[in-house]
PDB file of C-alpha atoms in Angstrom:
ATOM      1  CA  MET A   1     -10.787   1.195 -17.544  1.00  0.00           C
ATOM      2  CA  ILE A   2     -11.406   4.374 -15.543  1.00  0.00           C
ATOM      3  CA  LEU A   3     -12.411   2.232 -12.557  1.00  0.00           C
ATOM      4  CA  SER A   4      -9.098   0.369 -12.843  1.00  0.00           C
ATOM      5  CA  SER A   5      -7.147   3.627 -12.875  1.00  0.00           C
ATOM      6  CA  THR A   6      -9.015   4.860  -9.819  1.00  0.00           C
ATOM      7  CA  ALA A   7      -8.458   1.557  -8.024  1.00  0.00           C
ATOM      8  CA  ARG A   8      -4.746   1.761  -8.894  1.00  0.00           C
ATOM      9  CA  GLU A   9      -4.552   5.302  -7.525  1.00  0.00           C
ATOM     10  CA  ARG A  10      -6.282   4.259  -4.296  1.00  0.00           C
ATOM     11  CA  LEU A  11      -3.928   1.311  -3.936  1.00  0.00           C
ATOM     12  CA  LEU A  12      -0.935   3.573  -4.576  1.00  0.00           C
ATOM     13  CA  ALA A  13      -2.214   5.962  -1.892  1.00  0.00           C
ATOM     14  CA  ARG A  14      -2.399   3.040   0.567  1.00  0.00           C
ATOM     15  CA  LEU A  15       1.176   2.098  -0.258  1.00  0.00           C
ATOM     16  CA  LEU A  16       2.361   5.660   0.253  1.00  0.00           C
ATOM     17  CA  ASP A  17       0.503   5.873   3.559  1.00  0.00           C
ATOM     18  CA  ALA A  18       1.943   2.557   4.721  1.00  0.00           C
ATOM     19  CA  PHE A  19       5.546   3.459   3.918  1.00  0.00           C
ATOM     20  CA  GLY A  20       5.556   7.229   4.462  1.00  0.00           C
ATOM     21  CA  GLU A  21       8.660   8.838   2.997  1.00  0.00           C
ATOM     22  CA  ALA A  22      10.419   5.486   2.676  1.00  0.00           C
ATOM     23  CA  LEU A  23      10.233   2.798   0.017  1.00  0.00           C
ATOM     24  CA  PRO A  24       9.953  -0.910   0.576  1.00  0.00           C
ATOM     25  CA  ALA A  25      13.376  -2.538   0.414  1.00  0.00           C
ATOM     26  CA  PRO A  26      13.958  -4.399  -2.872  1.00  0.00           C
ATOM     27  CA  GLU A  27      14.303  -7.635  -0.919  1.00  0.00           C
ATOM     28  CA  MET A  28      10.775  -7.341   0.509  1.00  0.00           C
ATOM     29  CA  SER A  29       8.252  -9.620  -1.109  1.00  0.00           C
ATOM     30  CA  LEU A  30       4.982  -8.412  -2.584  1.00  0.00           C
ATOM     31  CA  ARG A  31       3.242 -10.366   0.181  1.00  0.00           C
ATOM     32  CA  GLU A  32       5.150  -8.448   2.875  1.00  0.00           C
ATOM     33  CA  ILE A  33       4.394  -5.136   1.174  1.00  0.00           C
ATOM     34  CA  ALA A  34       0.735  -6.080   0.789  1.00  0.00           C
ATOM     35  CA  THR A  35       0.504  -7.012   4.469  1.00  0.00           C
ATOM     36  CA  ARG A  36       1.964  -3.670   5.517  1.00  0.00           C
ATOM     37  CA  ALA A  37      -0.419  -1.797   3.185  1.00  0.00           C
ATOM     38  CA  GLU A  38      -3.328  -3.982   4.330  1.00  0.00           C
ATOM     39  CA  THR A  39      -4.133  -5.238   0.850  1.00  0.00           C
ATOM     40  CA  SER A  40      -3.476  -8.380  -1.164  1.00  0.00           C
ATOM     41  CA  HIS A  41      -0.381  -9.227  -3.119  1.00  0.00           C
ATOM     42  CA  ALA A  42      -2.645 -10.218  -6.021  1.00  0.00           C
ATOM     43  CA  LEU A  43      -3.903  -6.626  -6.256  1.00  0.00           C
ATOM     44  CA  LEU A  44      -0.339  -5.335  -6.203  1.00  0.00           C
ATOM     45  CA  ARG A  45       0.614  -7.724  -8.997  1.00  0.00           C
ATOM     46  CA  TYR A  46      -2.503  -6.829 -11.004  1.00  0.00           C
ATOM     47  CA  HIS A  47      -1.976  -3.053 -10.797  1.00  0.00           C
ATOM     48  CA  PHE A  48       1.834  -2.815 -10.760  1.00  0.00           C
ATOM     49  CA  GLY A  49       3.029  -6.107 -12.230  1.00  0.00           C
ATOM     50  CA  SER A  50       5.930  -6.754  -9.885  1.00  0.00           C
ATOM     51  CA  LEU A  51       7.948  -5.416  -6.989  1.00  0.00           C
ATOM     52  CA  PRO A  52       9.920  -3.129  -9.328  1.00  0.00           C
ATOM     53  CA  GLY A  53       6.584  -1.870 -10.667  1.00  0.00           C
ATOM     54  CA  VAL A  54       5.454  -1.059  -7.121  1.00  0.00           C
ATOM     55  CA  LEU A  55       8.736   0.731  -6.415  1.00  0.00           C
ATOM     56  CA  ALA A  56       8.577   2.705  -9.669  1.00  0.00           C
ATOM     57  CA  ALA A  57       4.974   3.798  -9.057  1.00  0.00           C
ATOM     58  CA  MET A  58       5.739   4.838  -5.486  1.00  0.00           C
ATOM     59  CA  LEU A  59       8.868   6.733  -6.529  1.00  0.00           C
ATOM     60  CA  THR A  60       7.009   8.507  -9.321  1.00  0.00           C
ATOM     61  CA  ALA A  61       4.286   9.620  -6.909  1.00  0.00           C
ATOM     62  CA  GLN A  62       6.737  10.622  -4.165  1.00  0.00           C
ATOM     63  CA  ARG A  63       8.944  12.538  -6.604  1.00  0.00           C
ATOM     64  CA  SER A  64       5.898  14.289  -8.048  1.00  0.00           C
ATOM     65  CA  ARG A  65       4.899  15.446  -4.576  1.00  0.00           C
ATOM     66  CA  ASP A  66       8.475  16.527  -3.782  1.00  0.00           C
ATOM     67  CA  ASN A  67       8.784  18.322  -7.105  1.00  0.00           C
ATOM     68  CA  GLN A  68       5.570  20.229  -6.464  1.00  0.00           C
ATOM     69  CA  ALA A  69       7.018  21.553  -3.204  1.00  0.00           C
ATOM     70  CA  LEU A  70      10.314  22.365  -4.929  1.00  0.00           C
ATOM     71  CA  LEU A  71       8.455  24.132  -7.741  1.00  0.00           C
ATOM     72  CA  GLU A  72       6.617  26.341  -5.275  1.00  0.00           C
ATOM     73  CA  ALA A  73       9.947  27.299  -3.688  1.00  0.00           C
ATOM     74  CA  ALA A  74      11.566  27.802  -7.098  1.00  0.00           C
ATOM     75  CA  GLN A  75       8.961  30.298  -8.246  1.00  0.00           C
ATOM     76  CA  GLN A  76      10.388  32.825  -5.793  1.00  0.00           C
ATOM     77  CA  GLY A  77      14.027  31.725  -5.960  1.00  0.00           C
ATOM     78  CA  THR A  78      16.945  31.420  -8.325  1.00  0.00           C
ATOM     79  CA  PHE A  79      18.550  28.560 -10.221  1.00  0.00           C
ATOM     80  CA  ASP A  80      21.116  28.253  -7.423  1.00  0.00           C
ATOM     81  CA  ASP A  81      18.398  28.248  -4.753  1.00  0.00           C
ATOM     82  CA  LEU A  82      16.619  25.365  -6.462  1.00  0.00           C
ATOM     83  CA  VAL A  83      19.813  23.327  -6.855  1.00  0.00           C
ATOM     84  CA  VAL A  84      20.546  23.705  -3.126  1.00  0.00           C
ATOM     85  CA  ALA A  85      16.915  22.864  -2.274  1.00  0.00           C
ATOM     86  CA  ILE A  86      17.044  19.702  -4.420  1.00  0.00           C
ATOM     87  CA  TRP A  87      20.274  18.606  -2.744  1.00  0.00           C
ATOM     88  CA  ARG A  88      18.933  19.243   0.738  1.00  0.00           C
ATOM     89  CA  ALA A  89      15.633  17.507  -0.035  1.00  0.00           C
ATOM     90  CA  TYR A  90      17.287  14.306  -1.203  1.00  0.00           C
ATOM     91  CA  THR A  91      20.162  14.124   1.287  1.00  0.00           C
ATOM     92  CA  ARG A  92      17.994  14.156   4.401  1.00  0.00           C
ATOM     93  CA  PRO A  93      18.599  10.899   6.308  1.00  0.00           C
ATOM     94  CA  GLU A  94      14.932   9.895   6.000  1.00  0.00           C
ATOM     95  CA  GLN A  95      15.317   9.985   2.218  1.00  0.00           C
ATOM     96  CA  LEU A  96      18.040   7.324   2.075  1.00  0.00           C
ATOM     97  CA  SER A  97      15.714   4.418   1.262  1.00  0.00           C
ATOM     98  CA  ARG A  98      14.104   6.451  -1.526  1.00  0.00           C
ATOM     99  CA  VAL A  99      17.438   7.479  -2.986  1.00  0.00           C
ATOM    100  CA  ARG A 100      18.603   3.857  -2.915  1.00  0.00           C
ATOM    101  CA  GLY A 101      15.280   2.788  -4.424  1.00  0.00           C
ATOM    102  CA  PHE A 102      15.645   5.429  -7.136  1.00  0.00           C
ATOM    103  CA  PHE A 103      18.976   4.002  -8.278  1.00  0.00           C
ATOM    104  CA  HIS A 104      17.620   0.458  -8.043  1.00  0.00           C
ATOM    105  CA  VAL A 105      14.686   1.306 -10.316  1.00  0.00           C
ATOM    106  CA  VAL A 106      16.868   3.368 -12.680  1.00  0.00           C
ATOM    107  CA  GLY A 107      19.121   0.337 -13.092  1.00  0.00           C
ATOM    108  CA  LEU A 108      16.154  -1.902 -13.876  1.00  0.00           C
ATOM    109  CA  ALA A 109      14.718   0.692 -16.269  1.00  0.00           C
ATOM    110  CA  ALA A 110      18.015   0.804 -18.153  1.00  0.00           C
ATOM    111  CA  TYR A 111      17.551  -2.870 -19.013  1.00  0.00           C
ATOM    112  CA  SER A 112      13.849  -2.778 -19.875  1.00  0.00           C
ATOM    113  CA  PRO A 113      12.669   0.791 -20.415  1.00  0.00           C
ATOM    114  CA  GLU A 114       9.345  -0.403 -21.830  1.00  0.00           C
ATOM    115  CA  ASN A 115       8.395  -1.672 -18.358  1.00  0.00           C
ATOM    116  CA  PHE A 116       9.188   1.645 -16.667  1.00  0.00           C
ATOM    117  CA  ARG A 117       7.857   4.230 -19.144  1.00  0.00           C
ATOM    118  CA  GLU A 118       5.877   6.267 -16.564  1.00  0.00           C
ATOM    119  CA  PHE A 119       8.892   6.417 -14.259  1.00  0.00           C
ATOM    120  CA  ILE A 120      11.299   7.329 -17.073  1.00  0.00           C
ATOM    121  CA  ASP A 121       8.955  10.018 -18.363  1.00  0.00           C
ATOM    122  CA  SER A 122       8.872  11.589 -14.890  1.00  0.00           C
ATOM    123  CA  LEU A 123      12.652  11.962 -14.699  1.00  0.00           C
ATOM    124  CA  ASP A 124      12.770  15.266 -16.618  1.00  0.00           C
ATOM    125  CA  ASP A 125      10.623  17.225 -14.153  1.00  0.00           C
ATOM    126  CA  LEU A 126      13.511  18.730 -12.191  1.00  0.00           C
ATOM    127  CA  THR A 127      15.469  19.409 -15.363  1.00  0.00           C
ATOM    128  CA  LYS A 128      12.523  21.353 -16.785  1.00  0.00           C
ATOM    129  CA  MET A 129      12.175  23.385 -13.581  1.00  0.00           C
ATOM    130  CA  LEU A 130      15.865  24.257 -13.564  1.00  0.00           C
ATOM    131  CA  ALA A 131      15.855  25.077 -17.282  1.00  0.00           C
ATOM    132  CA  SER A 132      12.945  27.452 -16.749  1.00  0.00           C
ATOM    133  CA  LEU A 133      14.850  29.251 -13.993  1.00  0.00           C
ATOM    134  CA  ALA A 134      18.006  29.406 -16.113  1.00  0.00           C
ATOM    135  CA  GLU A 135      16.003  30.992 -18.935  1.00  0.00           C
ATOM    136  CA  ARG A 136      14.465  33.445 -16.497  1.00  0.00           C
ATOM    137  CA  GLU A 137      18.016  34.352 -15.485  1.00  0.00           C
ATOM    138  CA  GLY A 138      19.028  35.112 -19.077  1.00  0.00           C
ATOM    139  CA  LEU A 139      20.201  31.906 -20.751  1.00  0.00           C
ATOM    140  CA  ASP A 140      18.767  31.047 -24.145  1.00  0.00           C
ATOM    141  CA  THR A 141      16.493  27.990 -24.298  1.00  0.00           C
ATOM    142  CA  LYS A 142      19.114  25.539 -25.573  1.00  0.00           C
ATOM    143  CA  GLU A 143      21.821  26.651 -23.136  1.00  0.00           C
ATOM    144  CA  ALA A 144      19.334  26.648 -20.241  1.00  0.00           C
ATOM    145  CA  LEU A 145      18.284  23.064 -21.007  1.00  0.00           C
ATOM    146  CA  THR A 146      21.890  21.911 -21.350  1.00  0.00           C
ATOM    147  CA  THR A 147      22.882  23.590 -18.091  1.00  0.00           C
ATOM    148  CA  ALA A 148      19.900  22.083 -16.278  1.00  0.00           C
ATOM    149  CA  THR A 149      20.538  18.606 -17.717  1.00  0.00           C
ATOM    150  CA  VAL A 150      24.189  18.613 -16.693  1.00  0.00           C
ATOM    151  CA  THR A 151      23.324  19.991 -13.252  1.00  0.00           C
ATOM    152  CA  ILE A 152      20.747  17.254 -12.592  1.00  0.00           C
ATOM    153  CA  ALA A 153      23.175  14.607 -13.864  1.00  0.00           C
ATOM    154  CA  ALA A 154      25.834  15.933 -11.472  1.00  0.00           C
ATOM    155  CA  ILE A 155      23.392  15.943  -8.545  1.00  0.00           C
ATOM    156  CA  ARG A 156      22.352  12.370  -9.311  1.00  0.00           C
ATOM    157  CA  GLY A 157      25.988  11.334  -9.570  1.00  0.00           C
ATOM    158  CA  LEU A 158      26.714  12.901  -6.198  1.00  0.00           C
ATOM    159  CA  LEU A 159      23.652  11.223  -4.690  1.00  0.00           C
ATOM    160  CA  LEU A 160      24.867   7.861  -5.988  1.00  0.00           C
ATOM    161  CA  GLN A 161      28.269   8.570  -4.464  1.00  0.00           C
ATOM    162  CA  GLU A 162      26.548   9.473  -1.196  1.00  0.00           C
ATOM    163  CA  VAL A 163      24.674   6.138  -1.219  1.00  0.00           C
ATOM    164  CA  LEU A 164      27.841   4.177  -1.921  1.00  0.00           C
ATOM    165  CA  THR A 165      30.175   6.061   0.432  1.00  0.00           C
ATOM    166  CA  PRO A 166      28.076   7.984   2.982  1.00  0.00           C
ATOM    167  CA  ALA A 167      29.309  11.158   4.634  1.00  0.00           C
ATOM    168  CA  VAL A 168      32.011  11.765   2.037  1.00  0.00           C
ATOM    169  CA  LEU A 169      30.198  14.635   0.330  1.00  0.00           C
ATOM    170  CA  SER A 170      28.902  17.902   1.574  1.00  0.00           C
ATOM    171  CA  GLU A 171      27.246  20.988   0.277  1.00  0.00           C
ATOM    172  CA  ASP A 172      30.728  21.987  -0.939  1.00  0.00           C
ATOM    173  CA  ALA A 173      30.134  19.575  -3.814  1.00  0.00           C
ATOM    174  CA  VAL A 174      26.892  21.375  -4.648  1.00  0.00           C
ATOM    175  CA  ALA A 175      28.737  24.700  -4.594  1.00  0.00           C
ATOM    176  CA  LEU A 176      31.158  23.228  -7.140  1.00  0.00           C
ATOM    177  CA  ILE A 177      28.261  22.133  -9.342  1.00  0.00           C
ATOM    178  CA  LEU A 178      26.889  25.674  -9.204  1.00  0.00           C
ATOM    179  CA  ARG A 179      30.259  27.185 -10.117  1.00  0.00           C
ATOM    180  CA  MET A 180      30.584  24.736 -13.006  1.00  0.00           C
ATOM    181  CA  SER A 181      27.065  25.496 -14.245  1.00  0.00           C
ATOM    182  CA  LYS A 182      27.993  29.175 -14.345  1.00  0.00           C
ATOM    183  CA  GLY A 183      31.309  28.482 -16.085  1.00  0.00           C
ATOM    184  CA  ARG A 184      33.343  29.465 -12.983  1.00  0.00           C
ATOM    185  CA  TYR A 185      35.555  26.449 -12.385  1.00  0.00           C
TER     186      TYR A 185
END
């Protein structure tokens, strides 16, 4: 089974190399994705099960890489700094396909969470980072986790709004989230 895991990781690396920061569009077939990654669709199906499985694995890996960079920045910054960094990271134009893919996979995971366990389990990473910063800034553990959870939910809501109606939001919305998280409406 270790060989299978290693083969899956190598295949995932090929997918990430082939698509860069983007994700395959949900309407792409596994054959088209396999051609672009110079592999076979049978291998994709074997290791990821389906197109949504490919998308979820790619998103999990991309988000892990992004979160590592955000974590490094957060170690020197504040709660507010990390919130702004998250917003800026995910609202860059080159991130649009990933943000759309994120909401696509989240929607699928809501219907069959058992098929997206790895992806679902990875969703708390940013919340944990923010909660840690909030604790460092003086909130107790429970309040820090609640503040971080609500902040991430608000960011995701704003990102969904940005996908549905582009150019309507700005960093002013993030400033409002920060004021709300501090109880300064």
